[in-house]
Short mmCIF file of C-alpha atoms and ligand atoms in Angstrom, two decimals:
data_model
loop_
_atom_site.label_atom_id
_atom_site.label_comp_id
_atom_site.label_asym_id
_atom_site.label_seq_id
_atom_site.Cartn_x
_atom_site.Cartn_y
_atom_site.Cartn_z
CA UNK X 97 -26.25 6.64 40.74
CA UNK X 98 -27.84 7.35 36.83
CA UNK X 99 -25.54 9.38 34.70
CA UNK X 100 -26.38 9.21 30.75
CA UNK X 101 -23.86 10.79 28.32
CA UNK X 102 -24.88 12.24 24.94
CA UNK X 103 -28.26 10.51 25.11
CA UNK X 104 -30.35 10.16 21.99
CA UNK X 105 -33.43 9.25 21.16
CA UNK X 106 -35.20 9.53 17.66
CA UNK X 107 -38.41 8.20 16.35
CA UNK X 108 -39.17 7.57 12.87
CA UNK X 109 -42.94 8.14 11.53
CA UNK X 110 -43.19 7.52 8.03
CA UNK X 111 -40.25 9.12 6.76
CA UNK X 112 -40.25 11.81 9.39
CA UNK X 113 -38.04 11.53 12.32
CA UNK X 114 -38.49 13.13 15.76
CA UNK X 115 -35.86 13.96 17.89
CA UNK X 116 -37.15 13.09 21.25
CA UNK X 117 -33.69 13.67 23.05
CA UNK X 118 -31.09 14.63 21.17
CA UNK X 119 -27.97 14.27 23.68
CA UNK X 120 -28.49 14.57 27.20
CA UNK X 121 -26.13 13.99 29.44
CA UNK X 122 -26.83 13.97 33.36
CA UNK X 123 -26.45 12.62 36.52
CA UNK X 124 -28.56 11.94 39.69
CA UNK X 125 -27.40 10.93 42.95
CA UNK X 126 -28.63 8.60 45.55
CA UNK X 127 -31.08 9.95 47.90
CA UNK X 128 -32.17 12.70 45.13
CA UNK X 129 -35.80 13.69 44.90
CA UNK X 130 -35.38 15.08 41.17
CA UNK X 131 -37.69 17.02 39.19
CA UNK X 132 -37.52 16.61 35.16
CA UNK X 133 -39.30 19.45 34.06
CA UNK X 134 -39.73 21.59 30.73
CA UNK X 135 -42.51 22.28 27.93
CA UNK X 136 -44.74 19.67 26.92
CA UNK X 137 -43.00 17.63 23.64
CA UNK X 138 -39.82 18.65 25.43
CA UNK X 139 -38.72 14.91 26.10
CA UNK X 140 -39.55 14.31 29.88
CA UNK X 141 -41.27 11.34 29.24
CA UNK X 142 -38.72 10.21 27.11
CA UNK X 143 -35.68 10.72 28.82
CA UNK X 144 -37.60 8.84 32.25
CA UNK X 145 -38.65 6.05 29.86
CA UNK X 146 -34.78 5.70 28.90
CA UNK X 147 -33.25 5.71 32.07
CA UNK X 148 -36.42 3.71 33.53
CA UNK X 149 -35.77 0.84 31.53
CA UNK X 150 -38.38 1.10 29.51
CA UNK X 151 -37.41 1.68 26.19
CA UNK X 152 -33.44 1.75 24.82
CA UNK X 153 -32.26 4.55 23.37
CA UNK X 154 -31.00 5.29 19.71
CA UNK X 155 -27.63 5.92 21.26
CA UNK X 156 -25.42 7.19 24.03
CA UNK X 157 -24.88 6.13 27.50
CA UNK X 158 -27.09 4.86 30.33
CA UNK X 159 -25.50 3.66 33.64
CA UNK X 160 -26.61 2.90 36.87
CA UNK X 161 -24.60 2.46 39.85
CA UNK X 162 -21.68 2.14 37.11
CA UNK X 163 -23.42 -0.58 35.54
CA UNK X 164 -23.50 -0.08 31.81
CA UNK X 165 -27.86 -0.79 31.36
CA UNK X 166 -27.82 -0.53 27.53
CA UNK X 167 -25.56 -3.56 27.31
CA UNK X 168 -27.89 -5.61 29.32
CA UNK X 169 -29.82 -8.24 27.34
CA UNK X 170 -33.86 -7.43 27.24
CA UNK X 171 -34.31 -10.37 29.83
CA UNK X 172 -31.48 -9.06 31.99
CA UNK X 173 -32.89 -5.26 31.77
CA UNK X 174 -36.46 -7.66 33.24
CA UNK X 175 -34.48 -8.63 36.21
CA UNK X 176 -33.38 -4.89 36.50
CA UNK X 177 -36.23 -3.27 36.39
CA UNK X 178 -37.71 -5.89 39.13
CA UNK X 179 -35.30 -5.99 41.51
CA UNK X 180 -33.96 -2.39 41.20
CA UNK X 181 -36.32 -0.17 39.68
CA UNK X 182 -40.66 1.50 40.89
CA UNK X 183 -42.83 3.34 38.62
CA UNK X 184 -45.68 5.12 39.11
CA UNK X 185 -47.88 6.68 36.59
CA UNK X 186 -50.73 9.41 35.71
CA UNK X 187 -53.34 6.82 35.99
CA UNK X 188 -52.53 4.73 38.84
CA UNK X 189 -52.93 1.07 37.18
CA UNK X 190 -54.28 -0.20 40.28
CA UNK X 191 -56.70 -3.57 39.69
CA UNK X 192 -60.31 -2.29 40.29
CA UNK X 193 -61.41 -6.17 41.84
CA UNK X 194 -58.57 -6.09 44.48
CA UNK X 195 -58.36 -4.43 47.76
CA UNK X 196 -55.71 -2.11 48.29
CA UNK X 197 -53.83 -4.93 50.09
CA UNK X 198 -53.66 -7.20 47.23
CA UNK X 199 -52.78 -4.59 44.78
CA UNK X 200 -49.57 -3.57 46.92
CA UNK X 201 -49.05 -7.19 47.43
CA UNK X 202 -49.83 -8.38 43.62
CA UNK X 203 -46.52 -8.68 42.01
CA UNK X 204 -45.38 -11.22 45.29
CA UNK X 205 -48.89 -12.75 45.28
CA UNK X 206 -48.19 -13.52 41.49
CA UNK X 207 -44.49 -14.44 42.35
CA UNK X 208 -46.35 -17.28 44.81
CA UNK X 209 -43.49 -15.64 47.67
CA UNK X 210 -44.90 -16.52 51.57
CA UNK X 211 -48.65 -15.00 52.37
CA UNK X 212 -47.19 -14.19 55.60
CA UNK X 213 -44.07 -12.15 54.58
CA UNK X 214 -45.51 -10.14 51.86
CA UNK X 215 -48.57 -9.18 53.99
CA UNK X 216 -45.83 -8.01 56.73
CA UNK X 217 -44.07 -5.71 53.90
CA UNK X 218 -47.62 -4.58 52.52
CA UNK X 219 -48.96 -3.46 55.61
CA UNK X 220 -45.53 -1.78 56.74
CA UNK X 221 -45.16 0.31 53.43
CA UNK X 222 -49.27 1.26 53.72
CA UNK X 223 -48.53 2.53 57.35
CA UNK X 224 -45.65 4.46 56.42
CA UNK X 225 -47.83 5.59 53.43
CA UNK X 226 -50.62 6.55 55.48
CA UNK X 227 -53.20 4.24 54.26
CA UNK X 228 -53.24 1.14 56.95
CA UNK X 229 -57.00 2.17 57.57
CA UNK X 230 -57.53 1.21 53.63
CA UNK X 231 -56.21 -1.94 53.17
CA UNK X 232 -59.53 -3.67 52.66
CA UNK X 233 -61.09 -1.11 50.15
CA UNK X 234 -60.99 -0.91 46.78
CA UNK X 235 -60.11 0.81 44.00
CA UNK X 236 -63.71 2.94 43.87
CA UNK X 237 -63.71 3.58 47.53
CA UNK X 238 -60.36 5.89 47.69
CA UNK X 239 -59.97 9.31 46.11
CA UNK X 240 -57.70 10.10 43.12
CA UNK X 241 -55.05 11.36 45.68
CA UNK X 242 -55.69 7.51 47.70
CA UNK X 243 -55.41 5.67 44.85
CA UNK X 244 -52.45 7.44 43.37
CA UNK X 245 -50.74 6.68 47.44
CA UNK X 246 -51.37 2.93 46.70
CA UNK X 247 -49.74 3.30 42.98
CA UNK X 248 -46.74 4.11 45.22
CA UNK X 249 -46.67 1.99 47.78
CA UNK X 250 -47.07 -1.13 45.31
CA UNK X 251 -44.03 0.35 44.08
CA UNK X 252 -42.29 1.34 47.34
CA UNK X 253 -43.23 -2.54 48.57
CA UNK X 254 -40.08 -3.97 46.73
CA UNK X 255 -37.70 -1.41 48.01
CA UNK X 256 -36.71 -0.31 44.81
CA UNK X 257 -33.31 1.38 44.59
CA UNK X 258 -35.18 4.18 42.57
CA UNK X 259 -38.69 5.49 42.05
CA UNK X 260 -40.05 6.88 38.64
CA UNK X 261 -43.01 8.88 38.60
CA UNK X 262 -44.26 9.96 35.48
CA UNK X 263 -46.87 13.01 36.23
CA UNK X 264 -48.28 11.18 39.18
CA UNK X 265 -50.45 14.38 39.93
CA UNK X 266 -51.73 15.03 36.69
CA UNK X 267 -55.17 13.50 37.00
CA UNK X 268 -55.42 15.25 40.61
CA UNK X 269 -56.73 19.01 42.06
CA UNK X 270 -54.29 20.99 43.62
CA UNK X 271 -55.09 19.24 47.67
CA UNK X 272 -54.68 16.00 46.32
CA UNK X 273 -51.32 16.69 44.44
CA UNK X 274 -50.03 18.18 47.60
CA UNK X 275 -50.71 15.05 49.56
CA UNK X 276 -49.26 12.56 46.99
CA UNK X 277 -45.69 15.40 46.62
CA UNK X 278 -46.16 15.49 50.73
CA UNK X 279 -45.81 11.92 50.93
CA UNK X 280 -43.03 11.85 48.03
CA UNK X 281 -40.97 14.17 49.94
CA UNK X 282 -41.33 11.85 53.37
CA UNK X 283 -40.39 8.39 51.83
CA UNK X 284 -37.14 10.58 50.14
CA UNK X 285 -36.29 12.25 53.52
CA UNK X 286 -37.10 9.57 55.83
CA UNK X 287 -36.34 6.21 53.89
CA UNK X 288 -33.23 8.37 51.49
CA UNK X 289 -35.64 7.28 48.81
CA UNK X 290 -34.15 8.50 45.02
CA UNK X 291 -36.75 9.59 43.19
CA UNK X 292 -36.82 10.82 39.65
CA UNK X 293 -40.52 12.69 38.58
CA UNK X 294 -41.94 13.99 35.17
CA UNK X 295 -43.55 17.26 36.37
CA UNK X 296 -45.21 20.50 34.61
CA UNK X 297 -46.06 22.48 37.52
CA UNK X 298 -44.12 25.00 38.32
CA UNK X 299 -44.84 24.88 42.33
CA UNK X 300 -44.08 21.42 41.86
CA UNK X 301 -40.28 22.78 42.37
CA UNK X 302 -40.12 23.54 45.99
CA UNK X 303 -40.30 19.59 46.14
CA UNK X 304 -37.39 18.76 44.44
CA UNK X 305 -34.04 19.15 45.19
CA UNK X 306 -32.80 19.62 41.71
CA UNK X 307 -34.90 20.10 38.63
CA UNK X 308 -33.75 19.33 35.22
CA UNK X 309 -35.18 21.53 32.45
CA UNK X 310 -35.10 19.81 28.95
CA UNK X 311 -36.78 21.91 25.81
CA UNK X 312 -36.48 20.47 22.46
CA UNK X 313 -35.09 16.96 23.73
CA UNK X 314 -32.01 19.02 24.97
CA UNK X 315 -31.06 19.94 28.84
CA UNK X 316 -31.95 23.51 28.96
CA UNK X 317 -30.38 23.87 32.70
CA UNK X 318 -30.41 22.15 35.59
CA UNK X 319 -30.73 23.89 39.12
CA UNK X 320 -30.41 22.91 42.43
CA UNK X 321 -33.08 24.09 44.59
P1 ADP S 440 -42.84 15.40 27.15
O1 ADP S 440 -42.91 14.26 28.11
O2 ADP S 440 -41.86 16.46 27.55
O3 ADP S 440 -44.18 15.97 26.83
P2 ADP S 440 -42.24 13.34 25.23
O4 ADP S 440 -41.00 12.67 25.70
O5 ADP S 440 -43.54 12.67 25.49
O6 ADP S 440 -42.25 14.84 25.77
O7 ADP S 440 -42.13 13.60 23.67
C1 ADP S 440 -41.02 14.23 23.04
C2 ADP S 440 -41.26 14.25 21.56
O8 ADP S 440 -41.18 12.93 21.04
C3 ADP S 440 -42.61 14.80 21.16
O9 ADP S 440 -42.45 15.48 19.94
C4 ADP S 440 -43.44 13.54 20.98
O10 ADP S 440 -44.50 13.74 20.09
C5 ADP S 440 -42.42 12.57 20.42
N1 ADP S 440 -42.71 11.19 20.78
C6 ADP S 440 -42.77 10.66 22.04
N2 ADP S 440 -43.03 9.35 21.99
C7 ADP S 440 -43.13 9.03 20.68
C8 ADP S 440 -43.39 7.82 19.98
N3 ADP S 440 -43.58 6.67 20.61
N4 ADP S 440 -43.42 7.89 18.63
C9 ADP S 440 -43.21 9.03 17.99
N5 ADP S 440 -42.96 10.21 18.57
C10 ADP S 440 -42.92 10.20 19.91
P1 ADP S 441 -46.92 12.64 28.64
O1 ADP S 441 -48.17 13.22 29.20
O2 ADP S 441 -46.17 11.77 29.60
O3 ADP S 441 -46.03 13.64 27.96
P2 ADP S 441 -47.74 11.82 26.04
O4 ADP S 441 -49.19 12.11 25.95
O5 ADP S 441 -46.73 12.72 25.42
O6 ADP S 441 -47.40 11.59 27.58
O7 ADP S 441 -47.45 10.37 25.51
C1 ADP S 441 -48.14 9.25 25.99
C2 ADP S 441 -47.61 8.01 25.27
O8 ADP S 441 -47.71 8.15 23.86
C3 ADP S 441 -46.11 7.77 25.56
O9 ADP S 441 -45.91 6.39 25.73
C4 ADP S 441 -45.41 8.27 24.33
O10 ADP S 441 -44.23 7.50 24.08
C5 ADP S 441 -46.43 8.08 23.25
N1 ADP S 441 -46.37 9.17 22.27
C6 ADP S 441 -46.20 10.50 22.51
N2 ADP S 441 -46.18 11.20 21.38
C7 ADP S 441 -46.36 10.30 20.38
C8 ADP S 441 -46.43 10.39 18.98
N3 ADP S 441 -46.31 11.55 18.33
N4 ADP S 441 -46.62 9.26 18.28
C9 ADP S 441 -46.73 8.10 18.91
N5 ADP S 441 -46.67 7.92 20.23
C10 ADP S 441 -46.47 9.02 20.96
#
């Protein structure tokens, strides 16, 4: 479903360069719950960025579903990441004046798509999530843990073919991480969701099904748990 060959990535500050990822080549199948893992400055972030659509890389290959991405022009890598592609993040981006409703619902709300039909999808992903009880709070009602479940649903609302997360538990304590990984693990068993997370916890692993370990923007191994 992803496979990148020889991927590169270097950034230049002032006339120093960094080699982020300096050729990584992998694959990740559908269904996957996949761990990138490794020291900090090892190139997690970097490598999910690149095969997140979120940044191209200096050079080597990026495909998904045998799709060529890096060929794609910026607009058409748009379209990708909408229709294809969910992200979640350390800080959960929610909108503070919106319920939890509208801020699963926001990107159809902005799209103007039917009231009726995006409400239906927002309150089935929020009861599969566990939150239906929520939908009418907001942001400063809801613990980390809470607001980090309605990061994901807003992303899980579109069906995306994949879900990034990059360190989605960093900002939580150990209970709250559990039930955020719990509910991870349940959307990839029960709806054969791929997921690809940025992690730094070793008990993080038992999670995963494989777990890539990058150090120095190289893979260092990559086991399947
Ligand atoms: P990790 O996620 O494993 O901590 P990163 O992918 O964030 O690693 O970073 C890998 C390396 O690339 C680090 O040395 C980092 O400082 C550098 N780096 C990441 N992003 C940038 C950037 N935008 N500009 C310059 N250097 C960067
Ligand atoms: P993470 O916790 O995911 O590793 P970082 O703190 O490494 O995140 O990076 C956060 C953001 O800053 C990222 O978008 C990354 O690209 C950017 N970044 C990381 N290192 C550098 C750097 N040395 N110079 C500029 N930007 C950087």
């Amino acid at each position: 479903m992803i496979t990148t060959d020889g991927l590169k990535k270097y950034y230049t500050m002032g006339d120093v360069e960094v080699r982020a990822l300096n050729g990584v080549s992998i694959q990740i199948e559908k269904g996957e719950f996949v761990g990138l893992m490794g020291p900090s400055g090892s190139g997690k972030s970097t490598l999910l960025h690149m095969i997140g659509l979120l940044d191209r890389p200096t050079s080597g290959g990026i495909f998904i579903d045998d799709k060529d991405v890096n060929s794609l022009s910026d607009e058409q890598r748009t379209m990708f990441r909408l229709n294809k592609l969910g992200y979640v993040f350390q800080d959960y981006a929610l909108i503070p004046e919106l319920t939890v409703l509208e801020n699963v619902c926001l990107c159809s709300m902005v799209r103007g798509e039917d009231i009726l039909d995006y409400t239906t999808k927002g309150m089935n992903i929020l009861n599969i999530i566990g939150l239906s009880e929520r939908t009418g709070h907001l942001q400063r009602e809801l613990s980390g843990g809470q607001q980090q479940r309605v990061a994901i649903a807003r992303a899980m609302v579109s069906r995306p073919d994949i879900l990034f997360a990059d360190e989605p538990c960093a900002n939580l304590d150990s209970v709250n991480s559990r039930m955020v990984l719990d509910l991870c693990k349940k959307i990839n068993t029960e709806m054969n969701q791929t997921i690809v997370m940025v992690s730094h916890e070793d008990w993080h692993r038992e999670y995963f099904d494989k777990v890539i370990y990058l150090k120095d923007g190289v893979v260092d191994s990559i086991i399947e748990m």
